[in-house]
PDB file of C-alpha atoms in Angstrom:
ATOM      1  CA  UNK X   1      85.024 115.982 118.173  1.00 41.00           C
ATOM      2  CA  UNK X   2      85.929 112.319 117.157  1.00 41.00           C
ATOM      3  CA  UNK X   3      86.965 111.831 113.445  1.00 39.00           C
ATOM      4  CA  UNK X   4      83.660 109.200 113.862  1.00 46.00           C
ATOM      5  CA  UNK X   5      81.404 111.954 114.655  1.00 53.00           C
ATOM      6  CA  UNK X   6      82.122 114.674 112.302  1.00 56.00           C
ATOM      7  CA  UNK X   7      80.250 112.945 109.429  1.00 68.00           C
ATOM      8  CA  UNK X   8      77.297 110.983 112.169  1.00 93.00           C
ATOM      9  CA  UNK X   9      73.916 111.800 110.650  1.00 96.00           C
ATOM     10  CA  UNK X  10      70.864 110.782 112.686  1.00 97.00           C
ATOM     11  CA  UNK X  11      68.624 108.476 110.701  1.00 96.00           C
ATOM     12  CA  UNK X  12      64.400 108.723 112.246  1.00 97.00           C
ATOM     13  CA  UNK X  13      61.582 106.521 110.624  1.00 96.00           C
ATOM     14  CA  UNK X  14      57.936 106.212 111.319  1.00 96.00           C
ATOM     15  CA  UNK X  15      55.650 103.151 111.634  1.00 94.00           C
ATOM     16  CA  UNK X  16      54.253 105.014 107.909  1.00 95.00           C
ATOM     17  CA  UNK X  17      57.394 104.545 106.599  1.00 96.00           C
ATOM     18  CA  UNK X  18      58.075 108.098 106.750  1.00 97.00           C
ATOM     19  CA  UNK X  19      61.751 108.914 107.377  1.00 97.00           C
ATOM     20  CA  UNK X  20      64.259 112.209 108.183  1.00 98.00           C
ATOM     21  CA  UNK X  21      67.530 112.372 108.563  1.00 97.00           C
ATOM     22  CA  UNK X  22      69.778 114.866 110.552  1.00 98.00           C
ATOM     23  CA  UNK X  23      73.363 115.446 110.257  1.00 97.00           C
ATOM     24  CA  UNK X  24      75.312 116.583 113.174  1.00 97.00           C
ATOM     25  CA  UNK X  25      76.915 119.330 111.714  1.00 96.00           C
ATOM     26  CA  UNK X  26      74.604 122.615 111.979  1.00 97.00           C
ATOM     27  CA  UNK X  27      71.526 120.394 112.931  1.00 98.00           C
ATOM     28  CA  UNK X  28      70.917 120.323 108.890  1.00 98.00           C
ATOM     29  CA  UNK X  29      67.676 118.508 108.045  1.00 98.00           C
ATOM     30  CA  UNK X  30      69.194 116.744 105.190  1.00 98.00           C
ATOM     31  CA  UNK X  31      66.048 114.672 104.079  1.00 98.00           C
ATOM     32  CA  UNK X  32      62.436 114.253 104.688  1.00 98.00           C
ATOM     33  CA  UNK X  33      60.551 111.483 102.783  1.00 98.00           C
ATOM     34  CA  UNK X  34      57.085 110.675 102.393  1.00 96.00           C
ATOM     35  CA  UNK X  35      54.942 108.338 100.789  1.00 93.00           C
ATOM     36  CA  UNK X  36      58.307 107.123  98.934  1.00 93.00           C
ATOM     37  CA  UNK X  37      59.033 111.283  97.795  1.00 95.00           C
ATOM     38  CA  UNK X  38      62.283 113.062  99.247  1.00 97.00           C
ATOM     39  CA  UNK X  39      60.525 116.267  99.585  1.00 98.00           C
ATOM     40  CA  UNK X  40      63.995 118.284 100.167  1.00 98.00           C
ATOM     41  CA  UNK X  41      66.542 119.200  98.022  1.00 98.00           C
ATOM     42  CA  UNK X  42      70.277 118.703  98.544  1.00 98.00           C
ATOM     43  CA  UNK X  43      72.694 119.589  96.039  1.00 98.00           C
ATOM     44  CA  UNK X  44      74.853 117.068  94.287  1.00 97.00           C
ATOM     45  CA  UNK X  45      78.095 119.241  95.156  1.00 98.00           C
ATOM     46  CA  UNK X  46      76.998 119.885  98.837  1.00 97.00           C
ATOM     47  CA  UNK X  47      80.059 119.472 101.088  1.00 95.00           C
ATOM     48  CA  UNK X  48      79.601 117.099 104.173  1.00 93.00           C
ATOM     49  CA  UNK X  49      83.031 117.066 105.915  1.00 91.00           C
ATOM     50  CA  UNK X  50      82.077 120.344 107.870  1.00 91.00           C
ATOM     51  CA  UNK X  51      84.025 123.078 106.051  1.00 92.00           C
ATOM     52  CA  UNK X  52      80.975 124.480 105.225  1.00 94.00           C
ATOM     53  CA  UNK X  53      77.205 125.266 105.279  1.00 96.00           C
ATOM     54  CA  UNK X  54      75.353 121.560 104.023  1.00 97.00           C
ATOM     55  CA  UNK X  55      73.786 123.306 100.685  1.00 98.00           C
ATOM     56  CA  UNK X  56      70.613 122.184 101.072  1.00 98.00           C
ATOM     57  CA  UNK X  57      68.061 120.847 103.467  1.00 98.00           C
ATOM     58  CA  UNK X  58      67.174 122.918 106.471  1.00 98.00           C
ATOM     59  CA  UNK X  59      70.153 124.812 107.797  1.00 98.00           C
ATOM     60  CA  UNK X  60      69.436 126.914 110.673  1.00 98.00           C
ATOM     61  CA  UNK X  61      70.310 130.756 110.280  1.00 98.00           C
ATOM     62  CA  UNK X  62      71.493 131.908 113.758  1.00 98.00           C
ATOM     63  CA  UNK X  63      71.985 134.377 115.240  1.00 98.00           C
ATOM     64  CA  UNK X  64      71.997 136.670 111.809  1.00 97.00           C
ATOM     65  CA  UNK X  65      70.581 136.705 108.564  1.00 97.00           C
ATOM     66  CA  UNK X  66      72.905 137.595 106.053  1.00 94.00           C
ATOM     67  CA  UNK X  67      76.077 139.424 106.813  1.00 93.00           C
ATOM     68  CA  UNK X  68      76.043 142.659 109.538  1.00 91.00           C
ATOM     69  CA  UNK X  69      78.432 145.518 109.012  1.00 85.00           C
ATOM     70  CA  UNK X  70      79.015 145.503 112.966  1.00 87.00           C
ATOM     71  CA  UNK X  71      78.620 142.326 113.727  1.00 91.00           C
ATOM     72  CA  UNK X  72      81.671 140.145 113.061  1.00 92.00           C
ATOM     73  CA  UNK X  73      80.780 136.508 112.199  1.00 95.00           C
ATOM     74  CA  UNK X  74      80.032 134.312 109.191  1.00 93.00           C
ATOM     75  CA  UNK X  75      77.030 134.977 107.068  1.00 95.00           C
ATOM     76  CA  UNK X  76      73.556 133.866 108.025  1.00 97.00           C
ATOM     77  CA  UNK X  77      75.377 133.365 111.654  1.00 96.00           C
ATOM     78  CA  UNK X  78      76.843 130.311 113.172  1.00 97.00           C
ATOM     79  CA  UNK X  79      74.457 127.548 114.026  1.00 97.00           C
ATOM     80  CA  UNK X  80      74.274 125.746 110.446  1.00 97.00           C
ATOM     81  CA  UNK X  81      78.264 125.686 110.819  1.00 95.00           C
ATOM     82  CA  UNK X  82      79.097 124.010 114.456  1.00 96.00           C
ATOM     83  CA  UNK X  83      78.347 120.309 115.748  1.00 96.00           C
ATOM     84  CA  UNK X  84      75.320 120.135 117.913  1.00 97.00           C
ATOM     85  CA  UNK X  85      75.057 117.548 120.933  1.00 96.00           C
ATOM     86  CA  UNK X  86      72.150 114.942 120.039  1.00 96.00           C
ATOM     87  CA  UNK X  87      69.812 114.504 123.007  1.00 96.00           C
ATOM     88  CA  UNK X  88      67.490 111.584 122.170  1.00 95.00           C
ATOM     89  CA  UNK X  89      64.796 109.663 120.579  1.00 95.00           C
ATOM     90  CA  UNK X  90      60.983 110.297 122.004  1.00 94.00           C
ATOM     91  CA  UNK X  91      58.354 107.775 119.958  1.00 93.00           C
ATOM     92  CA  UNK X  92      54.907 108.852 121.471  1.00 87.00           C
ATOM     93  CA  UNK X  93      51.144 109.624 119.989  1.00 79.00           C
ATOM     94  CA  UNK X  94      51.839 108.433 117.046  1.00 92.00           C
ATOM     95  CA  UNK X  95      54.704 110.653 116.419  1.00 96.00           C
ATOM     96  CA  UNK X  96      59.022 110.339 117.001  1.00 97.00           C
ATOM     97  CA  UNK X  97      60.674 113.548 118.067  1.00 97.00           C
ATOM     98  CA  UNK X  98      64.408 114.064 118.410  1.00 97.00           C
ATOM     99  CA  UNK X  99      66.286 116.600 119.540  1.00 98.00           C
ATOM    100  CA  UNK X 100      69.723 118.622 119.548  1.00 98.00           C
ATOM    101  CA  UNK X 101      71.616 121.260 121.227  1.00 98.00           C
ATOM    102  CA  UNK X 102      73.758 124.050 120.696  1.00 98.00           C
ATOM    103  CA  UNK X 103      75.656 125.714 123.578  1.00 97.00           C
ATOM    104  CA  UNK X 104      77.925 128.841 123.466  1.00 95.00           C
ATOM    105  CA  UNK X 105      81.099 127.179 125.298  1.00 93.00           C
ATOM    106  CA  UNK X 106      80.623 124.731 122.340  1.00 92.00           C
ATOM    107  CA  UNK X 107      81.783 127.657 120.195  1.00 94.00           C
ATOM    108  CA  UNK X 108      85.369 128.498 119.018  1.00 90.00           C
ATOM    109  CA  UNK X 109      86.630 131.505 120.571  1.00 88.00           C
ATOM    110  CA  UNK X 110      86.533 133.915 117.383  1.00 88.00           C
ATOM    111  CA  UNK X 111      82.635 133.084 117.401  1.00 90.00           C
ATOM    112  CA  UNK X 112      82.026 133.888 120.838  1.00 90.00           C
ATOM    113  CA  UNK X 113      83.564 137.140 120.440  1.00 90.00           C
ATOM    114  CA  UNK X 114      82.024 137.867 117.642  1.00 92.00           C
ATOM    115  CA  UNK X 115      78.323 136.893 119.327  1.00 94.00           C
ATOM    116  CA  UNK X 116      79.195 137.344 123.166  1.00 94.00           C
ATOM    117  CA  UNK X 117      76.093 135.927 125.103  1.00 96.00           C
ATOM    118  CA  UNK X 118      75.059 133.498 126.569  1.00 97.00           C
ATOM    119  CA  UNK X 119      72.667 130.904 125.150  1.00 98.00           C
ATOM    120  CA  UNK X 120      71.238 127.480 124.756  1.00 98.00           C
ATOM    121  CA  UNK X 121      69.812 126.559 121.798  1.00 98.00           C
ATOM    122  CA  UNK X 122      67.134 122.958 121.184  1.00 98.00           C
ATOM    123  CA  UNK X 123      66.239 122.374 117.875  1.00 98.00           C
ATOM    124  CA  UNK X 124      63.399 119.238 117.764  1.00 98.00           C
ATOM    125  CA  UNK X 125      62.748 117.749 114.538  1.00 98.00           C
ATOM    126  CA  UNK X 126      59.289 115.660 115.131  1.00 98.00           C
ATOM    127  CA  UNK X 127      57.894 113.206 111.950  1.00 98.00           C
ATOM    128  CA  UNK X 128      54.528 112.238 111.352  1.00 97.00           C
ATOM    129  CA  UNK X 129      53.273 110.169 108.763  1.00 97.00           C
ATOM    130  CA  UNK X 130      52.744 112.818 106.639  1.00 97.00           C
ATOM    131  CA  UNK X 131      54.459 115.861 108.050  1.00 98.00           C
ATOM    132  CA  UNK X 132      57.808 117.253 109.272  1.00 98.00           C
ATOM    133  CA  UNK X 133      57.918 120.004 112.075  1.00 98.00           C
ATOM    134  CA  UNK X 134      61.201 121.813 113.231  1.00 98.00           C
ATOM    135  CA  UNK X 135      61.081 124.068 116.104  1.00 98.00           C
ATOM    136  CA  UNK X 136      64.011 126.146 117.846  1.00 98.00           C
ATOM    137  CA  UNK X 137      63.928 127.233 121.368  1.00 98.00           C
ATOM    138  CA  UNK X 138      66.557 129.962 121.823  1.00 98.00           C
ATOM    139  CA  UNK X 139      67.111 130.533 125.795  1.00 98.00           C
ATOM    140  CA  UNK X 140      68.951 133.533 126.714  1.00 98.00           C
ATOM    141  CA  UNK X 141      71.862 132.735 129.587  1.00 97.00           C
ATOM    142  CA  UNK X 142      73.141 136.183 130.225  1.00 95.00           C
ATOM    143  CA  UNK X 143      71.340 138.886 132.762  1.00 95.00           C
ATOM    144  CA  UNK X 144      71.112 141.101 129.847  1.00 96.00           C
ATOM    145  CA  UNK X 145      68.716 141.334 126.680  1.00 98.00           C
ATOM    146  CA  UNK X 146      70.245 140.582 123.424  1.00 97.00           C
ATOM    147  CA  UNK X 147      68.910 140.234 120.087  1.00 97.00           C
ATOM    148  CA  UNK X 148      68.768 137.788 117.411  1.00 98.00           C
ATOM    149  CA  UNK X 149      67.548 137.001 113.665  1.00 98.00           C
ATOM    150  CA  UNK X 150      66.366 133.600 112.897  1.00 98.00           C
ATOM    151  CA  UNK X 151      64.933 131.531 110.434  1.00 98.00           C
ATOM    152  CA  UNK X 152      64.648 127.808 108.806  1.00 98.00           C
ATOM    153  CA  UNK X 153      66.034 127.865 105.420  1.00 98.00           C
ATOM    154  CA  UNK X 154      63.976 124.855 104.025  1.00 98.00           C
ATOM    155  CA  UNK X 155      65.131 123.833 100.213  1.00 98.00           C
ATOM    156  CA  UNK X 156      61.901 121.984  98.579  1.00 98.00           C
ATOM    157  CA  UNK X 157      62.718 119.764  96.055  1.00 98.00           C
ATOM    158  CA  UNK X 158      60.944 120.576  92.889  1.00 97.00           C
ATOM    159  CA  UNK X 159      60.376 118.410  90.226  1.00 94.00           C
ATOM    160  CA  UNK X 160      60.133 121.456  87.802  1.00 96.00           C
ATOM    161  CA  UNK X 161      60.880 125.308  89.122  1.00 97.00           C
ATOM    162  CA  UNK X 162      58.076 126.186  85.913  1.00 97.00           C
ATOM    163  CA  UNK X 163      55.266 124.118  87.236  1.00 97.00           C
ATOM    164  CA  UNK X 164      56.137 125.978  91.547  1.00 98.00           C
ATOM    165  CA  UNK X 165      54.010 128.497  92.538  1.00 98.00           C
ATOM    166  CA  UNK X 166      53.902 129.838  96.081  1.00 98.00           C
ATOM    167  CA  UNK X 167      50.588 130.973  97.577  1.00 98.00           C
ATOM    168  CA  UNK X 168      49.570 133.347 100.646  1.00 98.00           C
ATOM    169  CA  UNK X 169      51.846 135.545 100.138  1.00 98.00           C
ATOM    170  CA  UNK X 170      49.365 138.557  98.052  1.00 98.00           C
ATOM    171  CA  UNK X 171      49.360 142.011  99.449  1.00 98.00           C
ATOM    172  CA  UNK X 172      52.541 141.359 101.260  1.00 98.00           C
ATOM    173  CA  UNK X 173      55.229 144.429 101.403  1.00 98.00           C
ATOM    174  CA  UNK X 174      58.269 142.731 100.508  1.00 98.00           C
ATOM    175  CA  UNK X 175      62.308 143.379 100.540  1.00 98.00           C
ATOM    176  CA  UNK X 176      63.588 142.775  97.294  1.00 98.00           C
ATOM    177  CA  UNK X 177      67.778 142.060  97.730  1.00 96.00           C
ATOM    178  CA  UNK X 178      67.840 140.851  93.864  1.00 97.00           C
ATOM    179  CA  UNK X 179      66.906 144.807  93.515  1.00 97.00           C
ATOM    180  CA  UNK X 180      69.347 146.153  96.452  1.00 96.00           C
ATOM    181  CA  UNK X 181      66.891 146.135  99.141  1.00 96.00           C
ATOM    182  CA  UNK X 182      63.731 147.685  97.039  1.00 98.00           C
ATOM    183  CA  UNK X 183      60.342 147.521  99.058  1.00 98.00           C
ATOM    184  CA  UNK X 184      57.333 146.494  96.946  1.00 98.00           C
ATOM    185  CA  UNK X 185      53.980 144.764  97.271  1.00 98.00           C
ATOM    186  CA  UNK X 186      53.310 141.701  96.212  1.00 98.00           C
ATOM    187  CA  UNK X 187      50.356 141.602  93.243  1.00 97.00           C
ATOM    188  CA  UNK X 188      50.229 138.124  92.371  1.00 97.00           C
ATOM    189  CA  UNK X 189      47.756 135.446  94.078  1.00 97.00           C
ATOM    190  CA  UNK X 190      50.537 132.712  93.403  1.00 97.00           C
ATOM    191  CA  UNK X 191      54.535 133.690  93.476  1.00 98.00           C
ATOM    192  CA  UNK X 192      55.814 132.110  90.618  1.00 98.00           C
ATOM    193  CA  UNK X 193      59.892 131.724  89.817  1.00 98.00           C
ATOM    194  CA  UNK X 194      61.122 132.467  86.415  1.00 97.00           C
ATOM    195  CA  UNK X 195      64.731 134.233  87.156  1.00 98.00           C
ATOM    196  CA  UNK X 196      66.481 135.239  90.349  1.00 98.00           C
ATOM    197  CA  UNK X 197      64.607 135.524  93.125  1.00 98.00           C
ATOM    198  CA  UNK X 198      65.455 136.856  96.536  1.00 98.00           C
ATOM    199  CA  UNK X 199      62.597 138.491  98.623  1.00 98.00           C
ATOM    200  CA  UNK X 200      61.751 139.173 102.263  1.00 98.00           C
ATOM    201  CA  UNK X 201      58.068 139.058 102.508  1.00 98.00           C
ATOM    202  CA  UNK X 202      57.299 140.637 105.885  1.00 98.00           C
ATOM    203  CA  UNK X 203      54.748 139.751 108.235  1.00 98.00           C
ATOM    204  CA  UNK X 204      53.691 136.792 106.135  1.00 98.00           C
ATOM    205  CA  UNK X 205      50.984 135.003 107.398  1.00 98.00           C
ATOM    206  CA  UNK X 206      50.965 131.872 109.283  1.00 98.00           C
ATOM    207  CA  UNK X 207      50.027 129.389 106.432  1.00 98.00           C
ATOM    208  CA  UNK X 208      51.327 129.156 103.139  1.00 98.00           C
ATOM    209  CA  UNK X 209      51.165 126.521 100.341  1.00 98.00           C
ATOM    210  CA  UNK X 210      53.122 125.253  98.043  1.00 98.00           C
ATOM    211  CA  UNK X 211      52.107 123.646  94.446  1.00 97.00           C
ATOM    212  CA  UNK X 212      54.929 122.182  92.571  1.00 96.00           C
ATOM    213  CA  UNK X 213      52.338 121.175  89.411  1.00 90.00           C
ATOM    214  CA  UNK X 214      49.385 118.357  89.630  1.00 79.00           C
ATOM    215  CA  UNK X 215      48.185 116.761  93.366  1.00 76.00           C
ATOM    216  CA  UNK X 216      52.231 117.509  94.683  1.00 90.00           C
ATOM    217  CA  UNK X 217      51.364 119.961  97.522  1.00 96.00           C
ATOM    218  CA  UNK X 218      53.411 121.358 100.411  1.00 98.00           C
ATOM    219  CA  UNK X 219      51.703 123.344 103.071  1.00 98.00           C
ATOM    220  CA  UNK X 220      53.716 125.341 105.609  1.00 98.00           C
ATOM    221  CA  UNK X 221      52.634 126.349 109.011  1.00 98.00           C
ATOM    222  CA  UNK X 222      54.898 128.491 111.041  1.00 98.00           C
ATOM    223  CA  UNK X 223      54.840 129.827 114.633  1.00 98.00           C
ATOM    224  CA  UNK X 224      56.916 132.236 116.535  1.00 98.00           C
ATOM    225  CA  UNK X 225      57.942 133.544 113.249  1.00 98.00           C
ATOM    226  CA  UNK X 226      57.080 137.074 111.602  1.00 98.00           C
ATOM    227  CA  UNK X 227      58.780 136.544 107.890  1.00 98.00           C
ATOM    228  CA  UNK X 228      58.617 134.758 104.922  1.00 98.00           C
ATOM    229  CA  UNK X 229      61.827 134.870 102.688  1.00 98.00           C
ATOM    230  CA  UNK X 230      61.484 133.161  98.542  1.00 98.00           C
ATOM    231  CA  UNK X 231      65.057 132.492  97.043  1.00 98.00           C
ATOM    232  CA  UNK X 232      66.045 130.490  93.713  1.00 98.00           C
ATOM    233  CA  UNK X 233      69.690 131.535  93.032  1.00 98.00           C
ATOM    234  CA  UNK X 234      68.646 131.553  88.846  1.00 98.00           C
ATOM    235  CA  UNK X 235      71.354 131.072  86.202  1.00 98.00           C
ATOM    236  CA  UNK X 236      74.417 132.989  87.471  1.00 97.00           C
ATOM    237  CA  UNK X 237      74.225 132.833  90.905  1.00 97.00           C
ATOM    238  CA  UNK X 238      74.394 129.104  90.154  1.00 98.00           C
ATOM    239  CA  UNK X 239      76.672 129.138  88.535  1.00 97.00           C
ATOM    240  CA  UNK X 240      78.751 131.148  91.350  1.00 97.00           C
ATOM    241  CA  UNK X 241      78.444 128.856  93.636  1.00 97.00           C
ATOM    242  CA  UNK X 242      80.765 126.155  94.535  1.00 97.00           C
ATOM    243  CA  UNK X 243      78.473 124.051  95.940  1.00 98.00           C
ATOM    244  CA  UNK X 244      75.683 123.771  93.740  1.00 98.00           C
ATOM    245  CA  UNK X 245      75.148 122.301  90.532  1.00 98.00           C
ATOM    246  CA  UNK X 246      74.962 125.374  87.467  1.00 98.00           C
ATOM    247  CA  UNK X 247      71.616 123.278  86.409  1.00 98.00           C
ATOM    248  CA  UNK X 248      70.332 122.533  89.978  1.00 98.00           C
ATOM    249  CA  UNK X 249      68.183 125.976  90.126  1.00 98.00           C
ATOM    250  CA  UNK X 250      65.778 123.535  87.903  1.00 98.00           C
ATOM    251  CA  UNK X 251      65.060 121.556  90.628  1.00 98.00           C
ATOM    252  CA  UNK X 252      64.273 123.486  94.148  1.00 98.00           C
ATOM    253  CA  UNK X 253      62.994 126.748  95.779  1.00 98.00           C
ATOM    254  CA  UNK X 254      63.371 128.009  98.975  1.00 98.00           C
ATOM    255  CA  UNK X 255      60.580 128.853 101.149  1.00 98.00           C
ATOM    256  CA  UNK X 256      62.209 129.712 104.389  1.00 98.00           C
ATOM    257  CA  UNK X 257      60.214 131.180 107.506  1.00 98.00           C
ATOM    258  CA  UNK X 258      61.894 133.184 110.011  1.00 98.00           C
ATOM    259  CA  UNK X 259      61.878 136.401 112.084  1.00 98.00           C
ATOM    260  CA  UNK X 260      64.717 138.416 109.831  1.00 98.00           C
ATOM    261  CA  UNK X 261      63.265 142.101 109.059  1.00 97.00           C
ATOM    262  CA  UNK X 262      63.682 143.216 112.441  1.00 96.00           C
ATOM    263  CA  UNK X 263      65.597 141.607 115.593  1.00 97.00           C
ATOM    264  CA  UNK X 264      64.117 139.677 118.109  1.00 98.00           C
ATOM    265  CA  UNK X 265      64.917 140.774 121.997  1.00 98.00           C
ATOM    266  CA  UNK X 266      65.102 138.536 124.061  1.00 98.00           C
ATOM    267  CA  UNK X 267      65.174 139.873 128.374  1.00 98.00           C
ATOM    268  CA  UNK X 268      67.836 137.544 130.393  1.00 98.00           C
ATOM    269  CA  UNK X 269      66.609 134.175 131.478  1.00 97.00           C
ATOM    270  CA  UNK X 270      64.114 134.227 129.139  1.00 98.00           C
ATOM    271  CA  UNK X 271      63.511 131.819 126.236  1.00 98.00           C
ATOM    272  CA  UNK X 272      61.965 131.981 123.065  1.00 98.00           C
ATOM    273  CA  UNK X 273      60.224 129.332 120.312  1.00 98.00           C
ATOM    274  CA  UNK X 274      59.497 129.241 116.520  1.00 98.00           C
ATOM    275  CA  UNK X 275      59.253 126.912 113.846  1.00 98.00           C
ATOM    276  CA  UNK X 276      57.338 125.320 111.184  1.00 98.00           C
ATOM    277  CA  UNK X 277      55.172 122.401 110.207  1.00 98.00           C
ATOM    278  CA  UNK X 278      55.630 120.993 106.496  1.00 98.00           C
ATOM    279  CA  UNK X 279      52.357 118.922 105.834  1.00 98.00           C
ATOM    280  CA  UNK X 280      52.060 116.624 102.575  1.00 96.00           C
ATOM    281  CA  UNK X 281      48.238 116.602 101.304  1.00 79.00           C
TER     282      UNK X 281
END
């Protein structure tokens, strides 16, 4: 790729004066505003020059969540960490809509052998005046089935991590990896953050909302997407981390939807959709 490229971010705005911006690497959302608001969180120390993962924003976890034992590729897979080929601009009912793609033969070769199908992934990123939708459509090349994890891992900017609570979510079995892998149910009407947090909330229902203190209001709508997972890294996982500030845990949570308990199949030649809708209230 041209020395030009690496860094190209796509820039969208809306008659509202919405905006979003894309970067090229991993298809990362890397801002959504509305009404004036950046509603995502980047970190201050994310790294841009494609070494790594954009901390922040929406990367795209493909095709695994976490790290596999027999599966030999980079954690939370590969999508969030190769270019993707920008398609176009679509402006139409009120809405603009653009979208990328990822190919296998885009791949370097220690990827593809470490993931060996055939695919074609488009990821469309659609703005509204007051809303944000991102939806991957995974479409399986090969004659055989293979299977995949997903998910959108959407950092909300938070004013205050105190005043977030997270609600839809009661009566949920979830994974808890913050207590190696523990299975529990979820009690509370709102999920509230006060120290590491890592969960897998299974089967989550479609619509969620998020209150980050007084009218500020996040709902989330997914589709084509089984799992809800909660993360806020906390004090020392912070601090861990390279690419993200040791205060910044202050200031976002991650409510990322996804299909990551169990794989997805998918037969060959067939194709496959999920995503999400973030509305502003």
């Amino acid at each position: 790729m041209p020395a030009e490229e690496k860094n190209k971010v796509i820039y969208v705005s809306h008659p509202s004066g919405s905006t979003a911006e894309i970067a090229l690497y991993g298809a990362t959302v890397t801002s959504w505003k509305t009404r004036g608001v950046e509603r995502l969180f980047v970190s201050q120390k994310a790294i841009r020059d494609g070494s790594k993962a954009i901390r922040g924003g929406i990367p795209l976890v493909f095709p695994i969540f976490g790290t596999k034992e027999n599966i030999s590729l980079p954690q939370h897979g590969f999508a969030r960490n190769s270019y993707w080929e920008y398609l176009g601009l679509i402006a139409d009912n009120n809405e603009v809509t653009v979208r990328f793609a990822l190919k296998d033969t885009a791949l370097e070769k220690t990827l593809r052998n470490g993931w060996p199908h055939s695919f074609r992934l488009t990821y469309t990123v659609t703005l509204t005046a007051s809303s944000l939708k991102t939806a991957l459509m995974v479409k399986n090349e090969d004659q055989d089935t293979f299977e995949f994890n997903t998910l959108l891992h959407t950092y909300l900017n938070a004013p205050d991590i105190s005043k977030v609570s997270v609600k839809g979510l009661t009566g949920l079995t979830y994974v808890d990896k913050v207590q190696n892998g523990a299975k529990a149910t979820e009690s509370r009407d709102e999920v509230t953050v006060s120290s590491e947090v890592d969960r897998i909330y299974c089967d989550a229902p479609n619509k969620l909302q998020v209150n980050f203190g007084g009218l500020n209001v996040v709902d989330i709508e997914k589709f084509g997407l089984k799992d809800t997972v909660v993360w806020n890294p906390w004090i020392d996982k912070a601090k861990a981390m390279g690419d993200f500030g040791d205060e910044e845990f202050h200031n976002m949570i991650c409510v990322e939807v996804g299909s990551v308990a169990d794989w997805v199949k998918l037969g060959g030649g067939e194709t496959w959709t999920g995503g999400q809708v973030l509305s502003v209230l």
